[in-house]
Coordinates of C-alpha atoms and ligand atoms in Angstrom, one line a residue:
Chain A
X1301 CA 22.9 28.4 -157.3
X1302 CA 25.8 29.7 -157.1
X1303 CA 27.5 30.3 -160.7
X1304 CA 25.7 32.6 -162.7
X1305 CA 24.3 31.0 -166.1
X1306 CA 21.9 31.5 -169.3
X1307 CA 20.8 29.1 -171.8
X1308 CA 19.1 28.6 -174.4
X1309 CA 17.3 25.9 -175.4
X1310 CA 16.1 25.3 -179.1
X1311 CA 14.8 29.2 -179.2
X1312 CA 13.5 30.2 -182.0
X1313 CA 12.0 33.5 -183.0
X1314 CA 9.9 34.3 -185.9
X1315 CA 8.5 37.7 -187.0
X1316 CA 6.0 36.6 -189.5
X1317 CA 7.9 33.7 -191.9
X1318 CA 10.7 35.0 -190.7
X1319 CA 13.0 33.8 -188.8
X1320 CA 15.1 36.2 -186.2
X1321 CA 16.9 33.6 -184.6
X1322 CA 16.6 29.9 -185.6
X1323 CA 17.2 27.1 -183.1
X1324 CA 19.5 28.8 -180.3
X1325 CA 21.5 26.0 -177.8
X1326 CA 23.8 27.8 -176.2
X1327 CA 25.1 27.2 -172.4
X1328 CA 26.8 30.1 -170.6
X1329 CA 28.2 29.5 -167.2
X1330 CA 30.4 30.9 -164.7
X1331 CA 32.2 34.1 -164.3
X1332 CA 33.3 35.5 -167.7
X1333 CA 32.9 38.2 -170.3
X1334 CA 31.5 36.3 -173.9
X1335 CA 31.3 38.9 -176.3
X1336 CA 28.4 38.4 -179.0
X1337 CA 28.9 39.2 -182.4
X1338 CA 27.6 39.2 -185.8
X1339 CA 26.9 41.8 -189.0
X1340 CA 23.5 44.3 -188.4
X1341 CA 20.3 42.0 -188.4
X1342 CA 22.2 39.0 -187.4
X1343 CA 19.5 38.6 -184.4
X1344 CA 21.7 39.5 -181.3
X1345 CA 18.9 41.8 -180.1
X1346 CA 16.4 39.7 -180.6
X1347 CA 18.3 37.0 -178.5
X1348 CA 18.8 39.3 -175.8
X1349 CA 15.1 40.3 -175.9
X1350 CA 14.4 36.6 -175.6
X1351 CA 16.3 36.6 -172.1
X1352 CA 14.5 40.0 -171.2
X1353 CA 10.6 38.5 -171.8
X1354 CA 10.4 41.8 -174.2
X1355 CA 9.7 39.4 -176.8
X1356 CA 8.0 35.9 -176.5
X1357 CA 10.4 32.7 -178.0
X1358 CA 8.4 31.5 -180.4
X1359 CA 9.4 27.9 -180.0
X1360 CA 12.5 26.7 -177.3
X1361 CA 12.9 28.6 -174.0
X1362 CA 15.3 30.9 -172.2
X1363 CA 17.0 30.7 -168.9
X1364 CA 18.4 32.6 -166.5
X1365 CA 20.6 30.5 -163.7
X1366 CA 17.9 27.8 -164.1
X1367 CA 14.9 30.0 -164.1
X1368 CA 12.6 30.2 -167.6
X1369 CA 12.6 33.8 -168.7
X1370 CA 9.5 34.3 -170.4
X1371 CA 7.2 31.5 -167.8
X1372 CA 9.1 33.0 -164.2
X1373 CA 10.4 36.2 -165.9
X1374 CA 10.1 37.9 -162.4
X1375 CA 12.5 35.5 -160.5
X1376 CA 14.6 34.8 -163.6
X1377 CA 15.7 38.4 -164.0
X1378 CA 16.2 38.8 -160.0
X1379 CA 19.4 39.1 -160.6
X1380 CA 20.2 40.5 -163.5
X1381 CA 21.1 43.8 -165.5
X1382 CA 20.0 44.7 -168.7
X1383 CA 20.6 47.3 -171.4
X1384 CA 18.9 46.5 -174.1
X1385 CA 19.2 48.5 -177.7
X1386 CA 19.4 52.2 -176.0
X1387 CA 16.0 52.4 -173.7
X1388 CA 14.8 55.7 -173.2
X1389 CA 14.1 57.0 -169.9
X1390 CA 11.0 59.5 -168.7
X1391 CA 12.5 62.9 -169.6
X1392 CA 10.8 64.7 -166.6
X1393 CA 12.4 62.7 -164.0
X1394 CA 15.8 63.9 -162.9
X1395 CA 19.3 60.8 -163.1
X1396 CA 18.7 60.6 -159.4
X1397 CA 14.7 59.6 -159.9
X1398 CA 15.6 57.6 -162.5
X1399 CA 17.7 55.4 -160.9
X1400 CA 16.5 55.5 -157.5
X1401 CA 13.3 53.8 -159.6
X1402 CA 15.1 50.9 -160.8
X1403 CA 16.9 50.8 -157.5
X1404 CA 13.7 50.4 -155.8
X1405 CA 12.3 47.8 -158.5
X1406 CA 15.1 45.6 -157.9
X1407 CA 15.0 45.8 -153.9
X1408 CA 18.0 47.9 -152.6
X1409 CA 16.7 47.9 -149.1
X1410 CA 15.8 51.3 -148.0
X1411 CA 18.6 52.6 -146.5
X1412 CA 21.4 51.2 -148.9
X1413 CA 19.1 52.8 -151.7
X1414 CA 21.2 57.2 -152.0
X1415 CA 24.3 54.6 -151.2
X1416 CA 23.6 52.5 -154.6
X1417 CA 22.9 55.1 -156.9
X1418 CA 25.8 57.4 -155.8
X1419 CA 28.1 54.2 -156.3
X1420 CA 26.4 53.4 -159.9
X1421 CA 26.5 57.4 -161.0
X1422 CA 30.2 57.3 -160.2
X1423 CA 30.8 54.8 -162.4
X1424 CA 29.6 55.8 -165.2
X1425 CA 31.0 59.9 -164.4
X1426 CA 27.2 61.3 -164.2
X1427 CA 27.6 62.7 -160.3
X1428 CA 27.1 66.5 -161.8
X1429 CA 23.8 65.9 -163.1
X1430 CA 22.2 64.0 -160.4
X1431 CA 19.6 66.0 -160.2
X1432 CA 18.9 67.4 -163.9
X1433 CA 16.4 66.2 -165.9
X1434 CA 17.1 63.4 -167.8
X1435 CA 15.2 64.9 -171.4
X1436 CA 17.8 67.6 -171.1
X1437 CA 20.9 64.8 -171.3
X1438 CA 23.0 63.8 -174.7
X1439 CA 22.4 60.4 -176.3
X1440 CA 25.9 59.7 -174.5
X1441 CA 24.7 60.6 -171.3
X1442 CA 21.3 59.2 -171.3
X1443 CA 23.4 55.9 -172.0
X1444 CA 25.7 56.1 -169.4
X1445 CA 22.6 56.4 -166.7
X1446 CA 21.4 53.6 -168.8
X1447 CA 24.6 51.6 -167.8
X1448 CA 24.1 52.8 -164.0
X1449 CA 20.6 51.3 -163.9
X1450 CA 21.8 48.2 -165.6
X1451 CA 24.6 47.7 -162.5
X1452 CA 22.3 48.6 -160.0
X1453 CA 21.6 46.0 -157.4
X1454 CA 24.7 44.1 -157.8
X1455 CA 24.0 41.6 -160.5
X1456 CA 25.1 38.4 -161.0
X1457 CA 24.6 38.4 -165.1
X1458 CA 24.7 41.8 -166.8
X1459 CA 23.1 41.3 -170.6
X1460 CA 24.2 44.4 -172.8
X1461 CA 23.2 44.9 -176.2
X1462 CA 26.1 47.4 -177.6
X1463 CA 26.8 48.9 -173.8
X1464 CA 29.4 51.8 -175.4
X1465 CA 26.9 52.7 -179.1
X1466 CA 26.6 56.3 -178.6
X1467 CA 29.8 57.1 -176.1
X1468 CA 32.2 59.3 -177.1
X1469 CA 35.5 58.0 -177.0
X1470 CA 36.7 58.2 -173.2
X1471 CA 33.1 57.6 -172.5
X1472 CA 33.6 54.1 -174.2
X1473 CA 36.9 53.4 -172.4
X1474 CA 34.9 54.3 -168.6
X1475 CA 32.5 51.6 -169.9
X1476 CA 35.1 48.7 -170.8
X1477 CA 37.0 49.5 -167.3
X1478 CA 33.9 49.1 -165.8
X1479 CA 33.0 45.6 -167.6
X1480 CA 36.6 44.5 -166.9
X1481 CA 35.5 45.2 -162.9
X1482 CA 32.5 43.4 -162.9
X1483 CA 34.2 40.4 -164.2
X1484 CA 36.2 40.7 -161.2
X1485 CA 33.6 40.1 -159.5
X1486 CA 32.3 37.4 -160.0
X1487 CA 29.6 38.2 -162.5
X1488 CA 29.0 36.7 -165.6
X1489 CA 28.9 39.2 -168.6
X1490 CA 27.1 38.4 -172.3
X1491 CA 27.4 41.7 -174.4
X1492 CA 26.7 42.3 -178.2
X1493 CA 29.1 44.7 -179.7
X1494 CA 30.3 45.8 -183.0
X1495 CA 33.6 47.1 -182.2
X1496 CA 36.1 43.7 -182.0
X1497 CA 38.5 45.3 -180.8
X1498 CA 36.4 46.1 -178.0
X1499 CA 35.5 42.3 -177.5
X1500 CA 39.0 41.0 -178.0
X1501 CA 39.9 43.6 -174.9
X1502 CA 37.4 42.7 -172.1
X1503 CA 36.5 39.0 -173.3
X1504 CA 37.2 35.6 -172.3
X1505 CA 34.8 33.7 -175.9
X1506 CA 33.0 35.0 -178.2
X1507 CA 29.0 33.7 -179.8
X1508 CA 29.1 34.5 -183.4
X1509 CA 25.7 34.4 -185.5
X1510 CA 24.4 35.3 -188.6
X1511 CA 20.9 34.9 -190.0
X1512 CA 19.4 34.2 -187.4
X1513 CA 22.1 31.2 -186.3
X1514 CA 24.9 30.5 -184.7
X1515 CA 28.1 29.6 -186.2
X1516 CA 30.7 29.6 -183.2
X1517 CA 31.0 29.9 -179.4
X1518 CA 34.3 29.3 -177.5
X1519 CA 36.8 30.8 -176.2
X1520 CA 38.6 33.7 -178.5
X1521 CA 41.2 31.7 -179.3
X1522 CA 39.8 28.7 -179.6
X1523 CA 37.7 30.4 -182.4
X1524 CA 40.2 32.0 -184.1
X1525 CA 41.9 29.8 -184.6
X1526 CA 39.5 27.5 -185.9
X1527 CA 38.5 29.9 -188.2
X1528 CA 41.2 31.4 -189.3
X1529 CA 44.4 29.6 -190.6
X1530 CA 46.8 31.9 -191.4
X1531 CA 46.5 34.1 -188.3
X1532 CA 46.7 30.7 -186.1
X1533 CA 48.1 32.3 -182.7
X1534 CA 48.1 35.8 -183.0
X1535 CA 49.1 37.4 -179.9
X1536 CA 49.3 40.7 -178.6
X1537 CA 51.7 41.2 -176.2
X1538 CA 51.7 44.4 -174.4
X1539 CA 54.3 44.8 -170.9
X1540 CA 54.6 47.1 -168.3
X1541 CA 58.2 49.0 -169.5
X1542 CA 59.9 50.1 -173.4
X1543 CA 61.1 46.4 -174.2
X1544 CA 65.0 46.4 -175.8
X1545 CA 66.1 45.0 -179.5
X1546 CA 68.2 42.7 -177.4
X1547 CA 64.8 40.7 -176.3
X1548 CA 63.7 41.2 -179.2
X1549 CA 66.5 39.4 -180.9
X1550 CA 66.1 36.6 -178.2
X1551 CA 62.0 36.5 -178.7
X1552 CA 62.2 35.7 -182.0
X1553 CA 64.6 32.9 -181.3
X1554 CA 61.9 31.2 -179.0
X1555 CA 60.5 27.5 -180.4
X1556 CA 57.0 28.1 -181.7
X1557 CA 57.6 31.5 -182.7
X1558 CA 57.3 32.4 -186.7
X1559 CA 57.5 36.3 -186.6
X1560 CA 57.6 39.2 -184.6
X1561 CA 55.6 42.2 -185.3
X1562 CA 56.9 45.7 -182.8
X1563 CA 53.5 47.7 -182.8
X1564 CA 55.2 50.1 -180.1
X1565 CA 57.8 50.6 -177.4
X1566 CA 55.9 48.2 -175.2
X1567 CA 53.7 46.4 -177.7
X1568 CA 53.9 43.3 -180.2
X1569 CA 52.2 40.8 -182.1
X1570 CA 53.6 37.7 -182.2
X1571 CA 52.5 35.2 -184.9
X1572 CA 52.6 31.7 -183.9
X1573 CA 53.6 28.2 -185.8
X1574 CA 50.5 26.9 -184.0
X1575 CA 47.5 26.9 -181.5
X1576 CA 46.6 27.0 -177.9
X1577 CA 49.7 24.3 -176.5
X1578 CA 52.1 26.5 -178.6
X1579 CA 51.0 29.5 -176.5
X1580 CA 51.3 28.4 -173.8
X1581 CA 54.5 27.4 -173.7
X1582 CA 55.7 30.3 -175.4
X1583 CA 54.3 32.5 -172.9
X1584 CA 55.9 30.2 -170.7
X1585 CA 59.2 31.2 -171.8
X1586 CA 58.3 34.8 -172.5
X1587 CA 58.0 35.3 -168.3
X1588 CA 61.3 33.9 -167.5
X1589 CA 63.0 36.9 -170.2
X1590 CA 61.1 38.6 -167.9
X1591 CA 60.7 41.6 -169.5
X1592 CA 57.6 42.8 -167.8
X1593 CA 54.5 40.9 -169.3
X1594 CA 51.3 42.7 -168.8
X1595 CA 49.1 41.5 -171.6
X1596 CA 49.1 38.4 -173.7
X1597 CA 46.0 38.3 -175.9
X1598 CA 44.6 37.1 -179.0
X1599 CA 45.6 40.6 -181.0
X1600 CA 42.2 42.4 -181.8
X1601 CA 43.1 42.1 -185.5
X1602 CA 42.9 38.1 -185.5
X1603 CA 39.6 38.8 -184.0
X1604 CA 39.0 40.9 -187.1
X1605 CA 40.0 38.5 -189.8
X1606 CA 38.2 36.1 -187.8
X1607 CA 35.3 37.9 -188.5
X1608 CA 35.5 39.0 -192.0
X1609 CA 36.3 35.0 -192.8
X1610 CA 33.4 33.2 -191.1
X1611 CA 30.6 36.2 -192.1
X1612 CA 32.5 35.7 -195.9
X1613 CA 31.2 32.0 -196.1
X1614 CA 27.7 33.0 -194.4
X1615 CA 26.8 35.5 -197.2
Chain B
X903 CA 34.3 31.8 -156.7
X904 CA 33.2 32.9 -153.5
X905 CA 31.1 35.1 -152.9
X906 CA 31.9 38.4 -151.3
X907 CA 28.0 40.4 -150.5
X908 CA 26.0 37.3 -150.1
X909 CA 24.7 39.1 -147.2
X910 CA 23.2 42.4 -148.1
X911 CA 21.8 40.4 -151.6
X912 CA 18.8 42.7 -152.2
X913 CA 15.2 40.7 -152.2
X914 CA 13.2 41.4 -155.5
X915 CA 10.2 43.3 -153.5
X916 CA 6.4 41.7 -154.0
X917 CA 3.8 42.9 -156.4
X918 CA 2.3 45.0 -154.3
X919 CA 5.0 47.1 -153.2
X920 CA 6.3 47.1 -156.9
X921 CA 3.0 48.2 -157.8
X922 CA 3.1 51.0 -155.2
X923 CA 6.8 51.9 -156.2
X924 CA 5.3 52.0 -159.9
X925 CA 2.8 54.4 -158.7
X926 CA 5.0 56.6 -156.9
X927 CA 7.3 57.0 -159.8
X928 CA 4.4 58.1 -162.5
X929 CA 3.0 60.4 -159.9
X930 CA 6.4 62.3 -159.8
X931 CA 6.3 62.0 -163.6
X932 CA 2.9 63.5 -164.1
X933 CA 4.5 66.3 -161.4
X934 CA 7.8 67.2 -163.3
X935 CA 6.1 66.5 -166.3
X936 CA 4.0 69.8 -166.0
X937 CA 1.1 67.4 -167.2
X938 CA -0.8 67.1 -164.1
X939 CA -0.6 71.0 -163.8
X940 CA -2.0 71.9 -166.9
X941 CA -4.9 69.4 -166.0
X942 CA -5.1 71.9 -162.6
X943 CA -4.9 74.9 -164.7
X944 CA -8.0 73.5 -166.9
X945 CA -10.2 72.6 -164.2
X946 CA -9.6 75.9 -162.1
X947 CA -10.2 77.7 -165.5
X948 CA -13.5 76.0 -165.8
X949 CA -14.1 76.3 -162.1
X950 CA -13.1 80.0 -162.2
X951 CA -15.7 80.7 -165.5
X952 CA -18.8 78.9 -164.2
X953 CA -17.9 81.0 -160.9
X954 CA -18.0 84.7 -163.0
X955 CA -20.9 83.4 -165.2
X956 CA -23.2 82.6 -162.0
X957 CA -22.1 85.6 -160.2
X958 CA -22.3 87.8 -163.0
X959 CA -25.9 86.5 -164.7
X960 CA -27.7 84.8 -161.6
X961 CA -29.2 82.2 -163.8
X962 CA -32.4 81.3 -161.9
X963 CA -31.7 77.2 -163.3
X964 CA -28.7 77.6 -160.9
X965 CA -30.5 79.7 -158.1
X966 CA -33.7 78.5 -157.0
X967 CA -33.1 76.0 -155.1
X968 CA -29.9 74.0 -153.9
X969 CA -30.2 71.0 -155.8
X970 CA -30.9 72.9 -158.7
X971 CA -27.8 74.3 -158.3
X972 CA -25.5 71.4 -157.8
X973 CA -27.5 69.4 -160.5
X974 CA -26.6 72.7 -163.0
X975 CA -23.1 73.0 -162.3
X976 CA -21.8 70.1 -161.4
X977 CA -24.1 67.6 -163.0
X978 CA -22.9 69.9 -166.6
X979 CA -18.9 70.2 -166.4
X980 CA -17.7 67.0 -164.0
X981 CA -18.4 64.9 -166.6
X982 CA -16.2 66.7 -168.7
X983 CA -13.7 66.8 -166.1
X984 CA -13.9 63.1 -165.8
X985 CA -13.0 63.0 -169.7
X986 CA -10.6 65.0 -170.0
X987 CA -8.8 63.4 -166.6
X988 CA -8.9 59.9 -168.1
X989 CA -7.3 61.0 -171.7
X990 CA -4.7 63.3 -169.7
X991 CA -3.9 60.6 -167.3
X992 CA -4.6 57.7 -168.9
X993 CA -4.4 58.0 -173.1
X994 CA -1.0 57.2 -173.4
X995 CA 0.3 55.0 -170.5
X996 CA 1.4 52.5 -172.1
X997 CA 1.1 53.2 -175.7
X998 CA 3.7 55.7 -174.5
X999 CA 6.1 53.6 -173.1
X1000 CA 6.3 51.8 -177.0
X1001 CA 6.5 55.4 -178.9
X1002 CA 8.6 56.3 -176.4
X1003 CA 10.9 53.7 -175.9
X1004 CA 10.8 54.6 -172.1
X1005 CA 9.3 50.9 -171.3
X1006 CA 12.9 49.0 -172.3
X1007 CA 14.1 50.7 -170.0
X1008 CA 11.8 49.3 -167.1
X1009 CA 11.0 45.3 -168.6
X1010 CA 14.1 44.5 -168.2
X1011 CA 13.9 44.8 -164.6
X1012 CA 12.5 42.0 -162.2
X1013 CA 8.9 43.5 -162.5
X1014 CA 5.6 41.9 -163.5
X1015 CA 4.1 43.5 -166.2
X1016 CA 0.4 43.7 -164.2
X1017 CA 2.8 45.6 -161.9
X1018 CA 3.9 48.6 -164.1
X1019 CA 0.3 48.4 -165.6
X1020 CA -1.5 48.6 -162.7
X1021 CA 0.6 51.2 -161.2
X1022 CA 0.9 53.3 -164.2
X1023 CA -3.0 52.6 -163.6
X1024 CA -3.4 53.9 -159.5
X1025 CA -1.1 57.1 -160.5
X1026 CA -3.5 58.2 -163.3
X1027 CA -6.8 57.2 -160.5
X1028 CA -5.1 59.5 -157.7
X1029 CA -4.1 62.2 -160.2
X1030 CA -7.7 62.0 -161.5
X1031 CA -9.6 62.2 -157.5
X1032 CA -7.2 65.0 -157.0
X1033 CA -8.5 67.1 -160.0
X1034 CA -12.1 66.1 -158.8
X1035 CA -11.7 67.0 -155.3
X1036 CA -10.2 70.5 -156.6
X1037 CA -13.6 70.8 -158.7
X1038 CA -15.6 69.5 -156.3
X1039 CA -13.9 72.7 -154.0
X1040 CA -14.9 75.1 -156.4
X1041 CA -18.0 73.7 -156.8
X1042 CA -18.9 73.9 -152.8
X1043 CA -17.5 77.0 -152.6
X1044 CA -19.9 78.4 -154.7
X1045 CA -22.8 76.4 -153.5
X1046 CA -22.1 77.4 -149.7
X1047 CA -22.0 80.8 -150.7
X1048 CA -25.4 81.1 -152.1
X1049 CA -26.8 78.3 -150.1
X1050 CA -24.7 78.7 -146.9
X1051 CA -22.4 75.9 -145.4
X1052 CA -24.9 73.7 -143.8
X1053 CA -26.7 72.8 -147.4
X1054 CA -24.8 70.2 -148.9
X1055 CA -28.1 68.2 -150.6
X1056 CA -27.2 64.0 -149.7
X1057 CA -27.4 63.5 -153.7
X1058 CA -24.6 65.7 -153.7
X1059 CA -22.5 63.3 -151.8
X1060 CA -23.9 60.4 -154.0
X1061 CA -22.9 62.5 -157.2
X1062 CA -20.0 63.0 -156.4
X1063 CA -19.0 59.0 -155.4
X1064 CA -20.6 58.2 -159.0
X1065 CA -18.1 60.8 -160.3
X1066 CA -15.4 58.6 -159.2
X1067 CA -16.4 55.3 -159.9
X1068 CA -16.9 56.8 -163.3
X1069 CA -13.3 57.8 -163.4
X1070 CA -12.3 54.5 -162.0
X1071 CA -13.8 53.5 -165.7
X1072 CA -12.9 55.8 -168.1
X1073 CA -9.5 55.3 -167.2
X1074 CA -10.1 51.9 -167.4
X1075 CA -11.2 52.2 -170.8
X1076 CA -8.0 55.1 -171.7
X1077 CA -5.4 52.3 -170.2
X1078 CA -7.3 49.6 -172.3
X1079 CA -6.5 52.0 -175.7
X1080 CA -3.2 53.3 -174.3
X1081 CA -2.4 48.9 -174.4
X1082 CA -4.1 48.1 -177.3
X1083 CA -2.6 50.8 -179.9
X1084 CA 1.8 51.5 -179.9
X1085 CA 1.2 55.2 -181.1
X1086 CA 0.4 57.9 -178.2
X1087 CA -1.4 59.8 -180.8
X1088 CA -3.7 57.0 -181.8
X1089 CA -4.4 56.1 -178.3
X1090 CA -4.9 59.7 -177.4
X1091 CA -8.0 60.1 -180.1
X1092 CA -9.7 56.9 -179.8
X1093 CA -10.5 58.1 -176.3
X1094 CA -10.7 61.6 -176.7
X1095 CA -13.6 60.8 -179.8
X1096 CA -15.3 58.0 -178.2
X1097 CA -15.8 59.4 -174.8
X1098 CA -16.6 62.8 -176.0
X1099 CA -18.5 62.4 -179.7
X1100 CA -18.6 58.9 -180.9
X1101 CA -20.3 57.4 -177.2
X1102 CA -22.9 60.4 -177.3
X1103 CA -23.6 60.3 -180.5
X1104 CA -24.8 56.1 -181.3
X1105 CA -26.9 56.7 -178.1
X1106 CA -28.4 59.3 -179.1
X1107 CA -29.7 57.4 -182.3
X1108 CA -30.6 54.5 -181.1
X1109 CA -32.5 56.0 -178.4
X1110 CA -33.9 57.7 -180.8
X1111 CA -34.5 55.7 -183.9
X1112 CA -34.5 52.2 -182.8
X1113 CA -36.1 52.7 -179.2
X1114 CA -33.2 50.6 -177.3
X1115 CA -31.7 51.7 -174.3
X1116 CA -28.1 52.1 -175.0
X1117 CA -26.7 50.0 -171.5
X1118 CA -23.6 49.3 -173.4
X1119 CA -22.8 52.8 -173.7
X1120 CA -20.6 53.7 -171.0
X1121 CA -21.4 57.7 -171.1
X1122 CA -25.2 56.4 -170.8
X1123 CA -24.2 55.3 -167.7
X1124 CA -22.4 57.9 -166.3
X1125 CA -25.4 59.9 -166.9
X1126 CA -26.7 58.9 -163.1
X1127 CA -23.9 61.3 -161.8
X1128 CA -26.7 63.7 -163.1
X1129 CA -29.6 62.0 -162.6
X1130 CA -28.8 62.0 -159.0
X1131 CA -29.1 65.2 -158.5
X1132 CA -32.8 65.6 -160.0
X1133 CA -35.4 65.1 -157.4
X1134 CA -37.8 63.3 -158.3
X1135 CA -35.6 60.9 -160.1
X1136 CA -36.1 61.3 -164.1
X1137 CA -38.0 58.9 -165.6
X1138 CA -37.0 55.5 -167.0
X1139 CA -37.9 56.2 -170.6
X1140 CA -39.6 60.2 -171.4
X1141 CA -40.9 60.8 -175.0
X1142 CA -41.9 63.8 -176.4
X1143 CA -43.1 64.4 -180.2
X1144 CA -40.2 66.6 -182.1
X1145 CA -42.3 69.9 -183.0
X1146 CA -45.9 70.4 -183.5
X1147 CA -48.0 68.8 -186.0
X1148 CA -44.6 66.1 -185.9
X1149 CA -45.6 62.2 -185.9
X1150 CA -41.2 61.9 -185.3
X1151 CA -41.3 60.7 -181.4
X1152 CA -38.5 61.4 -179.8
X1153 CA -37.6 59.2 -177.2
X1154 CA -34.9 59.7 -174.5
X1155 CA -34.1 56.7 -172.1
X1156 CA -32.6 58.2 -168.7
X1157 CA -30.4 55.5 -166.5
X1158 CA -30.7 53.7 -163.3
X1159 CA -28.8 54.1 -160.8
X1160 CA -28.3 50.9 -160.0
X1161 CA -28.0 50.4 -164.3
X1162 CA -25.3 53.4 -164.3
X1163 CA -23.3 51.5 -161.5
X1164 CA -23.6 48.1 -163.4
X1165 CA -22.3 49.7 -167.0
X1166 CA -19.4 51.6 -165.3
X1167 CA -18.5 48.8 -163.3
X1168 CA -18.0 46.8 -166.3
X1169 CA -16.7 48.5 -167.8
X1170 CA -14.0 49.3 -165.5
X1171 CA -13.1 45.3 -165.4
X1172 CA -13.7 44.3 -169.0
X1173 CA -11.4 47.0 -169.9
X1174 CA -8.8 46.3 -167.6
X1175 CA -8.8 42.8 -167.8
X1176 CA -8.4 43.6 -171.3
X1177 CA -5.7 45.8 -171.1
X1178 CA -4.3 44.0 -168.6
X1179 CA -4.1 40.8 -171.1
X1180 CA -2.8 42.9 -174.2
X1181 CA 0.0 45.1 -172.3
X1182 CA 1.1 40.7 -171.1
X1183 CA 1.0 40.0 -174.4
X1184 CA 3.0 42.7 -176.5
X1185 CA 6.1 42.7 -177.6
X1186 CA 8.7 45.0 -177.6
X1187 CA 10.1 45.0 -181.2
Ligands
ATP1059 N1 9.6 43.7 -185.4 C1 10.3 43.1 -186.4 N2 9.4 42.4 -187.9 C2 10.1 41.9 -188.5 N3 11.4 41.5 -188.5 C3 11.9 42.0 -187.3 C4 11.8 42.9 -186.4 N4 12.5 42.9 -185.5 C5 13.3 42.4 -186.1 N5 13.5 41.8 -186.9 C6 14.5 40.7 -187.8 O1 15.2 40.4 -187.4 C7 16.8 39.9 -188.0 C8 17.3 40.3 -186.4 O2 17.3 41.5 -185.7 P1 18.2 42.1 -184.4 O3 17.2 43.6 -184.6 O4 18.1 41.3 -184.0 O5 19.4 41.9 -184.8 P2 20.6 42.5 -184.5 O6 22.1 41.7 -185.0 O7 20.6 43.3 -183.4 O8 21.3 43.7 -186.2 P3 22.2 45.0 -185.2 O9 23.7 45.0 -185.2 O10 21.6 45.9 -186.6 O11 21.7 45.5 -183.7 C9 16.9 41.3 -188.5 O12 16.8 41.1 -190.1 C10 15.1 42.1 -188.4 O13 15.3 42.5 -189.9
MG1060 MG1 21.0 45.3 -181.9

């Protein structure tokens, strides 16, 4: 199995008569980051717990890399990193010990145990705390260790439940960088989050869920254009160098650009007249202008508008 | 799409190996959390107290014969030490994983729940046996002091082995309750009350009032630990009248050697299987 994948087939979870997750069907395949959005109580954590066999499905199945998680948990999770709902770590162990434990369980070879622990600790910037007891650390520091534990053993699939919750702004941005790096290394990342800017910055696709039902799944641009007409094709363009007014003027005249809103010297939003095709055409023209484009993303406010309109509709 | 580290992909260890990993880190946690040392100090304190009392008062029941010494010393205290160990190391072994959410750090990994359970059980067992060994050394030290080092009666060796079996069995039971409850307090209290009070009370009541041998009670089975230290082995049933002129007959059963072993083994097996099954089905919600 070369391409990492996760799949739910009619996945349903009931707590008594309450349906927390209802008939979820989704297949996510390949190296990408998928944001999992939905209001409080939508069923995000429930879904992720089903994918790690922390809870049993009432019906349906969850597969990772084609293996049923509930039937063959150990095999299914063999190359998976998970962080579900701010776990607590044994408070009297040190950071090093706790991470060594996870590394050993995941089967990191004995001679590279220390090395892999050091690697992930470096990533979450917790080197100075290696030999301190976890019970003496703040919540955010513990969350960094949880992130580190999820990264141990080079997982192909990474399941994260609000990974940046409890982190300081620097911590959030560091974890975002970690996730972007993971994406580059042929990983599949499935991540629940309430921070839409985070999702639109890191993720290629989004899945939206409410009241246990999947409402939308697809590339961010598609979902955005499907659910909010007025914001169809709002993209945020970022540049490596400040942009000149003359260039801005020229951009306004490009076919398909409805309006331009300057955010700062190196960023502006473009409101486009069409969907994905228009985006592609506009991007091609922008590149020719040679203004130093380093980013061309659906703007986070577009995702936010979509979010608000999707979840208003279902109340 | 190409994979860079194909060569050094980890191989998840087999179940036995993962059990040992769990044992190792649980044991480390006992050390680091001082849980182990607290119990060690309690065992040492009980040993010191007995040493002081016997040394100072020289009670006849202790120093008339070697067997009497071991029976009075070991027989009265070792079951208490075993119960303390079982509660200390097993009382919240599984419930704590739920209550403190430490389980969330563990179960998301490629490891079977049974490996977690068995690994933690082994750690608790080893820790309890170490405590038992320390208390045994204190017991033997005193035995040697009064009767010389060539005087270990074979009955004491039997009793020691039975005490280890009792440790395994009592831990099986505490693990079962820690698996049954989600709250550490509940599971710890239940095991303490059961092992220290309810079991003894129920067996006294049904022995004396209903004249039934309480073969279904663990602490009754554990009495073999003391029984093997009396010579001759106590009779299966003894009766005595409650007082002069009273018509009330008091019946006391003495568990036989094989009965006692069987009771402890059955408790161990049933509690372990049930505890494991419950943990397998339990949800981290
Ligand atoms: N143990 C439980 N018993 C009953 N209902 C539960 C239980 N756990 C969760 N639920 C319900 O299931 C629904 C989904 O919960 P879930 O934790 O998956 O939400 P979520 O999308 O992760 O929300 P949040 O954004 O707040 O983390 C909620 O309505 C919740 O009340
Ligand atoms: Mg949640």
